[in-house]
Structures are given as structure tokens and as C-alpha cells.
Amino acid sequence: MKKIMSSLMALLLACQLAHAQETIIVSTKNLALALEKDADNNLVVAYFGQKLAMADEYRKVRPLDKYKPGNDDLFNRREAYVTGGSVNLLEPALAVTQSNGDKSLVLHYVSSKVNRIDANQTLTEILLTDPQYQFEVKLFYHTYENQDVIEQWSEILHHQKKAVVLNKYASACLTLSGNKFFLKNQRNGWGQEMSPEEQELLHGIRTIDSKLGTRTNLLHSSSFMVSMDGPATEDEGTVLAGSLEWNGNFRLDFETFDEYYLRITAGVNNYASAYTLQPNETFTTPKFVYTVSTTGRGQASRNLQRWARDYRLCNGTKDRLTILNNWETTYFDFDDQKLSHLLDDTKTLGADVFLLDDGWFGNKYPRNGATSGLGDWQVNKAKLKNGISSLGKEATEKGVKLGLWIEPEMVNPKSELYEQHPDWVLKEPGRKEYYMRNQLVLDLSNPAVQQFVYNTVENLFKEVPQLAFIKWDCNSLIYNAYSPYLKNQDHFYLEYVRGLNSVLAKVRKQHPDVPMMLCAGGGTRVDYKSLEYFTEFWASDNTNAYDRIFIQWEYSYYFPSIAVDNHVTEMGKQPIKFRTDVAMMGKLGFDLKVHELTPDDLTFCQQAVKVYDTIKHLVWHGEQYRLQDPYNNKVAAIAYVSPDKLEAVIFNYYVSTKFETPINLPIKMKGLDPSKKYSVREINLYPGTKSPVNSEPTYSGDFLMKVGFNPEATARRTSVILKVTAI
């Protein structure tokens, strides 16, 4: 009997332990997040890192932890979603004021379910509740198996009789373990987008945020990388790359604790944005996307880029159009005759689209500069006597497409729109208006304004049925942050973005295949929420090709090249070949006075468009490898390799700014098949030049990746494009 009782007790204890240690595995091909219910029904992070071969071993991880948190230990708990006012006194992901004024929230694990979306996607949903306050939080983990990417967000709901205030409501918090942590992020400024910084995360909280309302990446990027144990390199080290999918104010908190841990909390910035959640109303946070690589930053980038093309970027697997923009050719000074010549130039160049930029609208207050007309979206009859529809017809007759610039979220005080609808403008009661670029922001929290913006875009498509491209600009921050429409100003920053996204979703639903460029005084509005609606973004108003090498290099850590608009302009003193070669590392466009080009320069540009057509599939859809960085080398190099490893294109640029001998070591390639034989030849040569690159020998992929190949880039050969083809 004693043996039987002993066995029953052992079985009961085993069942209790199994129940207490219920494990939920969120995994991709190489990445795993193991969540467990502890003895107090808290959902904690048991493991986050490389996927284990045997799934049943995840439950063995937490017992090996150096720390054994007890009831009196306030800092070692590693909840999957930290709440404020309970036993965890670190930075919360969710902080609330209950309807009775209590600031506490204690979430207990209730249940989980897994939905297999398809062979590559899985959605895990976990329900947490605070039964004392009838408060619910659902955590969502959307995995992309082959991309090694996870999207995470939460839904917040309560069933109390009165409203609850959400004081902070992050999308996710992740707990990383390691001896040291290094944050790589990018600071921004006009013309200096994506300037890199890296620092060790020491004690305390490092916060990166935006309170700008629009153009939210103007000062800091909402994308980042964290390396564990030591700074990662391109091909070595464990690194997490993350990006918040939100085009409003954001907040990223990095808090180290207990020597060996880092908590990353990512979400909407709660600055001036306490949200009053009504009973039975569901609040959904933005998505936070991340990936982990154990082989350096390069693989993390490729994971995000592949995921973006396949699942997030609008039409990311499709083609793009090559553009000739008139901005730097004419600025606001043009008429029917000039535009007709520019249509001819577009055809001569071989580009697909002529993009008519700012200045085509406004009559009572003509848009002849940045001070007037914004908001009055009627064609300027003095400039375009035949109307905008006539220009669309002429473009079609000449064998090119027409695109238009718009900035429908903004208004000039000197406009008919401002005179007729002052209540549609964001401005603080009784205070002087503050202008940025002579304009104010329309109140997109107001449904009437949302409808106006949508109608503005839709009317253009009705007036110009041939309209084939939209450049959507945003040149102002939100300075006068008060909505005449909203009763609760704490909701303003959220409702503004919700209104904007509602308009964008309607436009995209109505015109699913029309390319749209996201522009905001440079690359200050690039995030994966916006890129659900836009096919591409303007990376910087700084089009100096030398600077662009660095800017485009940094964008590539998070965004695919197909999304990055690069134009050949007259900025900088580099040869036109250098400027064009740099612009080819993305979505090529031109902003040149084509009619003023020398015969050789024109011939080169025409040839470059044709060459680009033969390699753009690699740039847009290939796997990107950063071979040699521009910060520490004379020659910078980036490769794009086809998924089947049969071909690649390699861009090489001489970036030394001081006198150097022309002798360079071979550059090791990446991503090729070591067993295949390849030919290497230079392409996109300037007329009348001969390449010193010998295209006769063939090389194994093994040789090219271990020994490399010298592109012979020098101060006299500043840009070299190599085409690598399997034999």
C-alpha cells in the first residue's frame, strides 16, 4: 500500500509540475521562443535563441537558470509581457489605471491556441487575464518559417463597467540573455539620414523615441540591431534585428538587468497619449517584427528583406518603373511646352514614367513656390492651359507613363482650403500658428478630412485615367498638436495615424497596382506600416552619390533594395557613371536636364537604362550581401545573388578621400555555389572606355568566396559593376 501511495504521490507531483511548467513554443526554421506558465500562473520567457533539435528539451532550460526568482525577488522575473503596478518594478510594457483608480495589473496565463495559416506561416494566440479586474490581454506571435521572422503584437480588452486608462501599451517586450549587449541604431537629419551609431548598453534604460507626429524617423530610426556578448560583424555574432511597424510616434526601450539580461520594449510612444479604453472595446497595438541571426548582421538583413518582399512591402515581388522627375530640372517654373519636351526626354532616355513634381495646382493662390496653394488640388490653368488630363493623353501618345506629386495631408495658410475650412487644420486654441515649410497639417482624425484627402487622390485618377505613379510627400511635423474635432486630446496622436492609414488603405484597395512613392523631406517616414501601402520610399534629399553609398548601405540593414528610390541627379561632382552606378543599387530614377547632357553622357544614360533592365531582377529580388564596407575600406562593395545562385551583380565603388596607391586586395564574394564555375565581366562601361577586367578565365564559387576578385576600382575608375554568371 505504501508503494502504491508513494507512486500515486509521485504521479500527482509530476502532473502538478507538468501543469505548472506548460511550455508554448513559437518557432521558425532556426529561431525559437519558449514561453512557460510558472507555479504562480505567470507567463514567463524560458528560452529565446537558436531552435533546439528536440522540442521536449525546452522545459529543461529554466531549471538551469542561475537565478531562482522567489516571492521576494523583484527583478529576476522575465514575464512575456511585463505589467506595471505588480511585483515587477522594471519598465512595463503595459501600464493602466483601472476604473477604480488602482494602478496595478496582474496577468495570469489562461490558454493558448495555434493556427497554421499555410506551410510557411503560423499564428500563436495566448490569452492572459486579471480576473480581479475582468481585464484581458491577448499576445499574438506570427511566425514566418523560412524567413526566420516573427511579428508580435497584443490586443487589450476589459469588461469593467467604467473606462480604463492605458498609460503605456507596448506591442512587445523581449528578454535577451548574454554577457554584454551592443545597440546599433541610426540617427537621422535632413540630408544625413541613417547615420550609424553603436554603443554598449550599460545600466539603466536607453530610449529611442519620436514625438514628431509625422515624419517620425526624422531624428531617430524605428529600426535597430542588438548584438549579444560582443559587437556583431557582417558574418559573425548573434544579433537581433527589429523594426516597429508604425508610422506614428514610437518608443523603443532597452533596459539591462541582473547583469546577464536585456529587455527590449517596443511600441507606440505613450507621450501625451493616454488612451481611455471603454468597456468591451479592443485596443490593438502595432506589430513589432524581428529576426535573430547567429551568423552576423548580413543574415539578419536578408531575413528581413526576404520577409518584406514576400509579405509586407506593397507589391514586393513585382516589378517597378524607372522614372524621370522634373523637380531639379524646372522646380516650380514650367508650362505645357516645357512639360511636352520633358515627355520627349523621358522617351529619349528610355525611362518608363515622367513624374510631374510640385507646382502643378492652385489658381486663386497659384503654387509658384512653397508659400501658397497647398490644399487646392485643381490644375493651375496658367501653367497647364490644356489641363492635366491632356498631359496624360500626350504621355500615352509618346509611349511613356505619367506620374504626379501630391501632398494631401498638408495645407498652406495661403490657400482656398484654409479659408474655407479653418476647422480642418491642426492648431492650438489661442496660440500663434507655427509653420514648417510654410504649411500646417490637416486634422486626419476628422472623418471629413479623411474623405477630403481620399477624394483628392481619387479625383486625380478620374481626371487622368492614364495616371501610373503617385509621389506622396509629407513635409511638415505636427507642431500645433490640437484637434478641433476630437473631444479627448489624449487620443490625438493615435487617431491621426489611424485616420491616415484608413485613407491609405482605401486608396490602395481602389488602385492595388499603382506604384506609390513615400516621400517626406528625405527618408524620414520609412517603416513597415507605411510600406504596406507604398511600393517604395525616397531615401534622402541628399542625392550626392558619394553620400548615398553610406545612406543606402545603412538602409539595407532593414529594407530591401526594391523599396529604395535612388535618382541620378546633378548633386555632387562625381562622373555621371559613378552617380548612375550608385543609383542602380535600388530602384533607379533620374532627375536630370536630359537635353543638356553631352552626347556621350546621354548615350551612357540610355545604355545604363538598358543594362539596368538586365540586372534589376537581381537587385530587386536577389539576396543582398554587403562585401566590403565604405567606412574602413578604399573600395565599398555590395552583391546581389539570385536565389538559385546562377548569377550575381556586384557594385564596387572607390571611396577613399585621400591619396592612395591603386593596389587593392581581391574582394571576397558571398552567396555563390562553391561547386559551380562562374565567369566575371564588367558591365555598364562609359562610351569609349575599355575594361581592364579579363572576362576570359572562369572561377569556381569556392575560389571567388575564399580568394575573391579584384574589380580594379581606383581614383580613375571610381565605380565598377561586375556581372557574375554560372557556366
Short mmCIF file of N, CA and C in Angstrom, two decimals, residues 415-571:
data_model
loop_
_atom_site.label_atom_id
_atom_site.label_comp_id
_atom_site.label_asym_id
_atom_site.label_seq_id
_atom_site.Cartn_x
_atom_site.Cartn_y
_atom_site.Cartn_z
N SER A 415 -4.30 79.62 -48.94
CA SER A 415 -4.98 78.66 -49.82
C SER A 415 -6.48 78.81 -49.65
N GLU A 416 -7.21 78.40 -50.65
CA GLU A 416 -8.67 78.39 -50.55
C GLU A 416 -9.14 77.37 -49.51
N LEU A 417 -8.45 76.26 -49.42
CA LEU A 417 -8.84 75.24 -48.45
C LEU A 417 -8.78 75.78 -47.03
N TYR A 418 -7.72 76.53 -46.72
CA TYR A 418 -7.59 77.09 -45.37
C TYR A 418 -8.69 78.13 -45.11
N GLU A 419 -9.00 78.91 -46.12
CA GLU A 419 -10.05 79.92 -45.96
C GLU A 419 -11.41 79.29 -45.72
N GLN A 420 -11.67 78.19 -46.42
CA GLN A 420 -12.99 77.56 -46.36
C GLN A 420 -13.14 76.63 -45.16
N HIS A 421 -12.05 76.02 -44.73
CA HIS A 421 -12.14 75.02 -43.65
C HIS A 421 -11.04 75.22 -42.61
N PRO A 422 -11.04 76.35 -41.91
CA PRO A 422 -10.03 76.52 -40.84
C PRO A 422 -10.18 75.48 -39.74
N ASP A 423 -11.39 74.89 -39.61
CA ASP A 423 -11.62 73.87 -38.59
C ASP A 423 -11.03 72.52 -38.97
N TRP A 424 -10.49 72.41 -40.18
CA TRP A 424 -9.86 71.15 -40.62
C TRP A 424 -8.36 71.14 -40.31
N VAL A 425 -7.86 72.19 -39.72
CA VAL A 425 -6.42 72.35 -39.54
C VAL A 425 -6.05 72.12 -38.08
N LEU A 426 -4.93 71.46 -37.86
CA LEU A 426 -4.42 71.28 -36.51
C LEU A 426 -3.84 72.60 -36.02
N LYS A 427 -4.41 73.16 -34.96
CA LYS A 427 -3.84 74.36 -34.36
C LYS A 427 -4.37 74.50 -32.94
N GLU A 428 -3.51 75.00 -32.08
CA GLU A 428 -3.84 75.10 -30.66
C GLU A 428 -4.68 76.36 -30.41
N PRO A 429 -5.73 76.22 -29.62
CA PRO A 429 -6.63 77.37 -29.38
C PRO A 429 -5.89 78.56 -28.75
N GLY A 430 -6.03 79.71 -29.37
CA GLY A 430 -5.49 80.93 -28.80
C GLY A 430 -4.00 81.13 -28.99
N ARG A 431 -3.34 80.18 -29.61
CA ARG A 431 -1.89 80.31 -29.78
C ARG A 431 -1.54 80.64 -31.23
N LYS A 432 -0.40 81.25 -31.39
CA LYS A 432 0.10 81.56 -32.73
C LYS A 432 0.42 80.27 -33.47
N GLU A 433 0.05 80.23 -34.74
CA GLU A 433 0.36 79.06 -35.56
C GLU A 433 1.86 78.99 -35.83
N TYR A 434 2.38 77.79 -35.77
CA TYR A 434 3.80 77.58 -36.08
C TYR A 434 3.89 76.81 -37.38
N TYR A 435 4.62 77.36 -38.34
CA TYR A 435 4.69 76.75 -39.66
C TYR A 435 6.01 76.02 -39.87
N MET A 436 5.94 74.92 -40.58
CA MET A 436 7.14 74.27 -41.09
C MET A 436 6.98 74.19 -42.60
N ARG A 437 7.94 74.72 -43.31
CA ARG A 437 7.86 74.85 -44.77
C ARG A 437 6.58 75.59 -45.19
N ASN A 438 6.22 76.60 -44.41
CA ASN A 438 5.08 77.46 -44.72
C ASN A 438 3.75 76.71 -44.76
N GLN A 439 3.63 75.65 -43.97
CA GLN A 439 2.41 74.87 -44.06
C GLN A 439 1.99 74.34 -42.70
N LEU A 440 0.74 73.90 -42.65
CA LEU A 440 0.15 73.29 -41.48
C LEU A 440 -0.34 71.89 -41.85
N VAL A 441 -0.67 71.12 -40.82
CA VAL A 441 -1.11 69.75 -41.03
C VAL A 441 -2.63 69.67 -40.90
N LEU A 442 -3.24 68.97 -41.83
CA LEU A 442 -4.69 68.76 -41.75
C LEU A 442 -5.02 67.74 -40.66
N ASP A 443 -6.21 67.87 -40.10
CA ASP A 443 -6.62 67.03 -38.98
C ASP A 443 -7.20 65.71 -39.49
N LEU A 444 -6.34 64.74 -39.66
CA LEU A 444 -6.80 63.45 -40.19
C LEU A 444 -7.50 62.59 -39.16
N SER A 445 -7.65 63.06 -37.94
CA SER A 445 -8.53 62.36 -37.01
C SER A 445 -9.99 62.65 -37.34
N ASN A 446 -10.23 63.66 -38.15
CA ASN A 446 -11.57 64.08 -38.55
C ASN A 446 -12.00 63.29 -39.79
N PRO A 447 -13.12 62.54 -39.73
CA PRO A 447 -13.57 61.76 -40.89
C PRO A 447 -13.81 62.61 -42.14
N ALA A 448 -14.25 63.86 -41.95
CA ALA A 448 -14.47 64.73 -43.11
C ALA A 448 -13.16 65.04 -43.82
N VAL A 449 -12.10 65.22 -43.06
CA VAL A 449 -10.78 65.46 -43.65
C VAL A 449 -10.27 64.20 -44.33
N GLN A 450 -10.48 63.07 -43.70
CA GLN A 450 -10.09 61.80 -44.33
C GLN A 450 -10.76 61.65 -45.69
N GLN A 451 -12.04 61.97 -45.75
CA GLN A 451 -12.77 61.85 -47.02
C GLN A 451 -12.24 62.84 -48.04
N PHE A 452 -11.89 64.05 -47.59
CA PHE A 452 -11.32 65.05 -48.50
C PHE A 452 -10.01 64.55 -49.10
N VAL A 453 -9.12 63.99 -48.27
CA VAL A 453 -7.84 63.51 -48.77
C VAL A 453 -8.06 62.35 -49.74
N TYR A 454 -8.95 61.44 -49.39
CA TYR A 454 -9.23 60.32 -50.30
C TYR A 454 -9.79 60.84 -51.63
N ASN A 455 -10.74 61.78 -51.55
CA ASN A 455 -11.33 62.33 -52.79
C ASN A 455 -10.29 63.04 -53.63
N THR A 456 -9.34 63.71 -52.97
CA THR A 456 -8.27 64.39 -53.71
C THR A 456 -7.53 63.41 -54.60
N VAL A 457 -7.17 62.26 -54.03
CA VAL A 457 -6.44 61.26 -54.80
C VAL A 457 -7.34 60.62 -55.85
N GLU A 458 -8.54 60.28 -55.45
CA GLU A 458 -9.45 59.59 -56.37
C GLU A 458 -9.82 60.47 -57.55
N ASN A 459 -9.99 61.76 -57.31
CA ASN A 459 -10.35 62.68 -58.41
C ASN A 459 -9.23 62.79 -59.43
N LEU A 460 -7.98 62.66 -58.98
CA LEU A 460 -6.86 62.68 -59.92
C LEU A 460 -6.93 61.49 -60.88
N PHE A 461 -7.27 60.33 -60.35
CA PHE A 461 -7.39 59.15 -61.21
C PHE A 461 -8.57 59.28 -62.18
N LYS A 462 -9.61 59.98 -61.75
CA LYS A 462 -10.74 60.19 -62.65
C LYS A 462 -10.39 61.19 -63.73
N GLU A 463 -9.65 62.24 -63.34
CA GLU A 463 -9.29 63.27 -64.30
C GLU A 463 -8.19 62.80 -65.25
N VAL A 464 -7.30 61.94 -64.74
CA VAL A 464 -6.20 61.43 -65.56
C VAL A 464 -6.25 59.90 -65.50
N PRO A 465 -7.05 59.28 -66.35
CA PRO A 465 -7.15 57.82 -66.31
C PRO A 465 -5.81 57.12 -66.56
N GLN A 466 -4.89 57.84 -67.21
CA GLN A 466 -3.58 57.25 -67.51
C GLN A 466 -2.61 57.34 -66.33
N LEU A 467 -3.03 57.94 -65.23
CA LEU A 467 -2.14 58.16 -64.09
C LEU A 467 -1.52 56.83 -63.64
N ALA A 468 -0.18 56.77 -63.66
CA ALA A 468 0.50 55.49 -63.44
C ALA A 468 1.45 55.50 -62.26
N PHE A 469 1.56 56.66 -61.56
CA PHE A 469 2.50 56.73 -60.45
C PHE A 469 2.11 57.90 -59.56
N ILE A 470 2.23 57.71 -58.24
CA ILE A 470 1.96 58.77 -57.27
C ILE A 470 3.20 58.95 -56.39
N LYS A 471 3.66 60.19 -56.29
CA LYS A 471 4.68 60.54 -55.30
C LYS A 471 3.96 61.29 -54.18
N TRP A 472 3.86 60.65 -53.02
CA TRP A 472 3.08 61.18 -51.89
C TRP A 472 4.05 61.77 -50.88
N ASP A 473 4.03 63.08 -50.75
CA ASP A 473 5.01 63.77 -49.90
C ASP A 473 4.40 64.16 -48.56
N CYS A 474 5.28 64.48 -47.61
CA CYS A 474 4.88 64.90 -46.27
C CYS A 474 6.01 65.74 -45.71
N ASN A 475 5.86 67.05 -45.73
CA ASN A 475 6.98 67.93 -45.43
C ASN A 475 6.91 68.63 -44.08
N SER A 476 5.90 68.34 -43.29
CA SER A 476 5.78 69.04 -42.02
C SER A 476 5.63 68.07 -40.86
N LEU A 477 6.17 68.46 -39.72
CA LEU A 477 5.92 67.78 -38.46
C LEU A 477 4.63 68.34 -37.85
N ILE A 478 4.14 67.68 -36.81
CA ILE A 478 2.96 68.19 -36.11
C ILE A 478 3.42 69.07 -34.96
N TYR A 479 3.37 70.38 -35.20
CA TYR A 479 3.74 71.33 -34.16
C TYR A 479 2.53 71.81 -33.36
N ASN A 480 1.43 72.05 -34.06
CA ASN A 480 0.24 72.62 -33.43
C ASN A 480 -0.71 71.49 -33.04
N ALA A 481 -0.30 70.69 -32.07
CA ALA A 481 -0.94 69.40 -31.82
C ALA A 481 -2.24 69.54 -31.04
N TYR A 482 -3.27 69.99 -31.74
CA TYR A 482 -4.60 70.07 -31.15
C TYR A 482 -5.62 69.84 -32.25
N SER A 483 -6.55 68.92 -32.01
CA SER A 483 -7.58 68.62 -32.99
C SER A 483 -8.88 69.32 -32.61
N PRO A 484 -9.40 70.20 -33.47
CA PRO A 484 -10.71 70.80 -33.20
C PRO A 484 -11.84 69.77 -33.19
N TYR A 485 -11.58 68.62 -33.78
CA TYR A 485 -12.62 67.58 -33.91
C TYR A 485 -12.71 66.69 -32.68
N LEU A 486 -11.57 66.29 -32.11
CA LEU A 486 -11.57 65.31 -31.04
C LEU A 486 -11.98 65.92 -29.70
N LYS A 487 -12.75 65.16 -28.94
CA LYS A 487 -13.11 65.59 -27.59
C LYS A 487 -12.01 65.26 -26.60
N ASN A 488 -11.31 64.15 -26.82
CA ASN A 488 -10.23 63.72 -25.93
C ASN A 488 -8.91 63.90 -26.66
N GLN A 489 -8.17 64.94 -26.29
CA GLN A 489 -6.91 65.24 -26.98
C GLN A 489 -5.83 64.21 -26.68
N ASP A 490 -5.98 63.41 -25.63
CA ASP A 490 -5.02 62.34 -25.37
C ASP A 490 -5.02 61.30 -26.49
N HIS A 491 -6.09 61.25 -27.25
CA HIS A 491 -6.21 60.28 -28.34
C HIS A 491 -5.68 60.82 -29.67
N PHE A 492 -5.24 62.08 -29.66
CA PHE A 492 -4.94 62.73 -30.94
C PHE A 492 -3.89 62.00 -31.77
N TYR A 493 -2.70 61.73 -31.19
CA TYR A 493 -1.62 61.15 -31.99
C TYR A 493 -2.01 59.79 -32.55
N LEU A 494 -2.78 59.03 -31.79
CA LEU A 494 -3.24 57.73 -32.28
C LEU A 494 -4.28 57.89 -33.39
N GLU A 495 -5.26 58.76 -33.14
CA GLU A 495 -6.34 58.90 -34.12
C GLU A 495 -5.86 59.54 -35.42
N TYR A 496 -4.85 60.40 -35.34
CA TYR A 496 -4.28 60.97 -36.57
C TYR A 496 -3.73 59.85 -37.45
N VAL A 497 -2.94 58.97 -36.86
CA VAL A 497 -2.33 57.89 -37.64
C VAL A 497 -3.39 56.90 -38.13
N ARG A 498 -4.36 56.62 -37.28
CA ARG A 498 -5.45 55.73 -37.71
C ARG A 498 -6.18 56.32 -38.90
N GLY A 499 -6.41 57.64 -38.86
CA GLY A 499 -7.08 58.29 -39.99
C GLY A 499 -6.26 58.24 -41.25
N LEU A 500 -4.96 58.52 -41.12
CA LEU A 500 -4.07 58.45 -42.28
C LEU A 500 -4.07 57.06 -42.89
N ASN A 501 -3.93 56.04 -42.05
CA ASN A 501 -3.86 54.68 -42.56
C ASN A 501 -5.19 54.23 -43.16
N SER A 502 -6.28 54.76 -42.64
CA SER A 502 -7.58 54.45 -43.22
C SER A 502 -7.67 54.97 -44.65
N VAL A 503 -7.17 56.18 -44.86
CA VAL A 503 -7.16 56.76 -46.22
C VAL A 503 -6.26 55.95 -47.14
N LEU A 504 -5.06 55.63 -46.66
CA LEU A 504 -4.12 54.88 -47.48
C LEU A 504 -4.67 53.51 -47.85
N ALA A 505 -5.35 52.87 -46.91
CA ALA A 505 -5.93 51.56 -47.19
C ALA A 505 -7.01 51.66 -48.27
N LYS A 506 -7.82 52.72 -48.22
CA LYS A 506 -8.87 52.90 -49.23
C LYS A 506 -8.27 53.16 -50.61
N VAL A 507 -7.23 54.01 -50.64
CA VAL A 507 -6.57 54.30 -51.92
C VAL A 507 -5.96 53.03 -52.49
N ARG A 508 -5.28 52.28 -51.64
CA ARG A 508 -4.61 51.07 -52.12
C ARG A 508 -5.62 50.01 -52.57
N LYS A 509 -6.75 49.92 -51.89
CA LYS A 509 -7.78 48.96 -52.30
C LYS A 509 -8.36 49.33 -53.65
N GLN A 510 -8.53 50.62 -53.88
CA GLN A 510 -9.10 51.08 -55.14
C GLN A 510 -8.10 50.97 -56.29
N HIS A 511 -6.79 51.12 -55.97
CA HIS A 511 -5.75 51.11 -57.01
C HIS A 511 -4.61 50.19 -56.56
N PRO A 512 -4.85 48.89 -56.53
CA PRO A 512 -3.89 47.96 -55.92
C PRO A 512 -2.54 47.88 -56.61
N ASP A 513 -2.48 48.23 -57.90
CA ASP A 513 -1.24 48.02 -58.64
C ASP A 513 -0.52 49.30 -59.04
N VAL A 514 -1.04 50.45 -58.63
CA VAL A 514 -0.39 51.71 -58.98
C VAL A 514 0.78 51.94 -58.03
N PRO A 515 2.00 52.11 -58.56
CA PRO A 515 3.14 52.37 -57.68
C PRO A 515 2.98 53.71 -56.97
N MET A 516 3.36 53.73 -55.69
CA MET A 516 3.33 54.97 -54.92
C MET A 516 4.63 55.11 -54.13
N MET A 517 5.25 56.27 -54.26
CA MET A 517 6.49 56.58 -53.53
C MET A 517 6.15 57.34 -52.26
N LEU A 518 6.71 56.89 -51.16
CA LEU A 518 6.57 57.56 -49.88
C LEU A 518 7.72 58.55 -49.73
N CYS A 519 7.39 59.84 -49.69
CA CYS A 519 8.41 60.87 -49.59
C CYS A 519 8.10 61.75 -48.40
N ALA A 520 9.13 62.18 -47.70
CA ALA A 520 8.91 63.03 -46.53
C ALA A 520 10.17 63.84 -46.25
N GLY A 521 10.48 64.76 -47.15
CA GLY A 521 11.67 65.57 -46.94
C GLY A 521 12.90 64.71 -46.73
N GLY A 522 12.99 63.64 -47.47
CA GLY A 522 14.05 62.65 -47.26
C GLY A 522 13.47 61.39 -46.67
N GLY A 523 14.33 60.55 -46.13
CA GLY A 523 13.88 59.25 -45.63
C GLY A 523 13.40 59.30 -44.20
N THR A 524 12.45 60.18 -43.92
CA THR A 524 12.04 60.37 -42.54
C THR A 524 10.66 59.79 -42.26
N ARG A 525 10.18 58.95 -43.14
CA ARG A 525 8.89 58.33 -42.93
C ARG A 525 8.90 56.93 -43.53
N VAL A 526 9.90 56.16 -43.12
CA VAL A 526 10.00 54.82 -43.66
C VAL A 526 9.84 53.81 -42.54
N ASP A 527 8.82 53.01 -42.64
CA ASP A 527 8.52 51.98 -41.66
C ASP A 527 7.64 50.95 -42.35
N TYR A 528 7.51 49.79 -41.72
CA TYR A 528 6.79 48.71 -42.38
C TYR A 528 5.28 48.80 -42.28
N LYS A 529 4.75 49.78 -41.55
CA LYS A 529 3.32 50.06 -41.66
C LYS A 529 3.05 50.85 -42.92
N SER A 530 3.82 51.91 -43.14
CA SER A 530 3.65 52.70 -44.37
C SER A 530 3.87 51.85 -45.60
N LEU A 531 4.86 50.96 -45.53
CA LEU A 531 5.21 50.17 -46.71
C LEU A 531 4.20 49.06 -47.01
N GLU A 532 3.15 48.94 -46.20
CA GLU A 532 2.01 48.11 -46.61
C GLU A 532 1.30 48.77 -47.79
N TYR A 533 1.37 50.09 -47.85
CA TYR A 533 0.61 50.84 -48.85
C TYR A 533 1.47 51.39 -49.97
N PHE A 534 2.77 51.56 -49.71
CA PHE A 534 3.67 52.17 -50.69
C PHE A 534 4.63 51.14 -51.25
N THR A 535 4.92 51.28 -52.53
CA THR A 535 5.83 50.34 -53.18
C THR A 535 7.29 50.71 -52.94
N GLU A 536 7.56 51.94 -52.51
CA GLU A 536 8.94 52.41 -52.40
C GLU A 536 8.99 53.66 -51.53
N PHE A 537 10.20 54.09 -51.16
CA PHE A 537 10.32 55.31 -50.38
C PHE A 537 11.54 56.11 -50.85
N TRP A 538 11.45 57.42 -50.66
CA TRP A 538 12.53 58.34 -51.01
C TRP A 538 13.52 58.35 -49.85
N ALA A 539 14.73 57.89 -50.10
CA ALA A 539 15.68 57.65 -49.02
C ALA A 539 16.28 58.92 -48.45
N SER A 540 16.49 59.93 -49.28
CA SER A 540 17.11 61.17 -48.80
C SER A 540 17.04 62.22 -49.89
N ASP A 541 16.90 63.47 -49.48
CA ASP A 541 17.06 64.57 -50.43
C ASP A 541 18.52 64.78 -50.80
N ASN A 542 19.39 64.18 -50.04
CA ASN A 542 20.82 64.20 -50.37
C ASN A 542 21.06 63.13 -51.43
N THR A 543 21.20 63.57 -52.68
CA THR A 543 21.43 62.63 -53.79
C THR A 543 22.87 62.65 -54.26
N ASN A 544 23.75 63.28 -53.48
CA ASN A 544 25.17 63.19 -53.77
C ASN A 544 25.57 61.72 -53.73
N ALA A 545 26.06 61.21 -54.84
CA ALA A 545 26.27 59.76 -54.96
C ALA A 545 27.25 59.22 -53.94
N TYR A 546 28.25 60.00 -53.59
CA TYR A 546 29.21 59.54 -52.57
C TYR A 546 28.51 59.34 -51.23
N ASP A 547 27.71 60.33 -50.82
CA ASP A 547 26.98 60.20 -49.56
C ASP A 547 25.95 59.08 -49.63
N ARG A 548 25.36 58.91 -50.80
CA ARG A 548 24.32 57.91 -50.96
C ARG A 548 24.83 56.49 -50.75
N ILE A 549 26.10 56.23 -51.03
CA ILE A 549 26.66 54.90 -50.76
C ILE A 549 26.47 54.55 -49.29
N PHE A 550 26.76 55.52 -48.41
CA PHE A 550 26.65 55.29 -46.97
C PHE A 550 25.18 55.21 -46.54
N ILE A 551 24.36 56.10 -47.07
CA ILE A 551 22.95 56.12 -46.70
C ILE A 551 22.27 54.82 -47.12
N GLN A 552 22.50 54.41 -48.36
CA GLN A 552 21.88 53.18 -48.86
C GLN A 552 22.43 51.95 -48.15
N TRP A 553 23.69 52.00 -47.77
CA TRP A 553 24.30 50.90 -47.01
C TRP A 553 23.54 50.67 -45.71
N GLU A 554 23.25 51.76 -45.01
CA GLU A 554 22.58 51.64 -43.71
C GLU A 554 21.12 51.24 -43.85
N TYR A 555 20.43 51.76 -44.86
CA TYR A 555 19.04 51.32 -45.08
C TYR A 555 18.98 49.82 -45.33
N SER A 556 20.01 49.28 -45.96
CA SER A 556 19.97 47.87 -46.35
C SER A 556 19.94 46.93 -45.15
N TYR A 557 20.26 47.41 -43.96
CA TYR A 557 20.18 46.56 -42.78
C TYR A 557 18.74 46.13 -42.49
N TYR A 558 17.77 46.93 -42.96
CA TYR A 558 16.38 46.66 -42.60
C TYR A 558 15.42 46.58 -43.79
N PHE A 559 15.77 47.21 -44.91
CA PHE A 559 14.82 47.34 -46.01
C PHE A 559 15.40 46.80 -47.31
N PRO A 560 14.58 46.16 -48.14
CA PRO A 560 15.07 45.61 -49.40
C PRO A 560 15.32 46.69 -50.44
N SER A 561 16.25 46.44 -51.33
CA SER A 561 16.64 47.45 -52.32
C SER A 561 15.51 47.84 -53.25
N ILE A 562 14.57 46.95 -53.48
CA ILE A 562 13.45 47.26 -54.37
C ILE A 562 12.61 48.40 -53.82
N ALA A 563 12.72 48.67 -52.51
CA ALA A 563 11.91 49.71 -51.89
C ALA A 563 12.60 51.06 -51.87
N VAL A 564 13.88 51.13 -52.22
CA VAL A 564 14.67 52.34 -52.04
C VAL A 564 14.79 53.10 -53.36
N ASP A 565 14.22 54.30 -53.41
CA ASP A 565 14.29 55.12 -54.62
C ASP A 565 15.62 55.86 -54.67
N ASN A 566 16.36 55.64 -55.76
CA ASN A 566 17.66 56.28 -55.97
C ASN A 566 17.64 57.00 -57.32
N HIS A 567 17.85 58.30 -57.30
CA HIS A 567 17.82 59.06 -58.55
C HIS A 567 19.20 59.61 -58.90
N VAL A 568 19.47 59.61 -60.18
CA VAL A 568 20.68 60.24 -60.72
C VAL A 568 20.38 61.72 -60.85
N THR A 569 21.14 62.55 -60.14
CA THR A 569 20.91 64.00 -60.17
C THR A 569 22.23 64.72 -60.45
N GLU A 570 22.18 66.04 -60.42
CA GLU A 570 23.38 66.83 -60.66
C GLU A 570 24.10 67.19 -59.35
N MET A 571 23.60 66.70 -58.24
CA MET A 571 24.25 66.99 -56.96
C MET A 571 25.58 66.25 -56.88
#
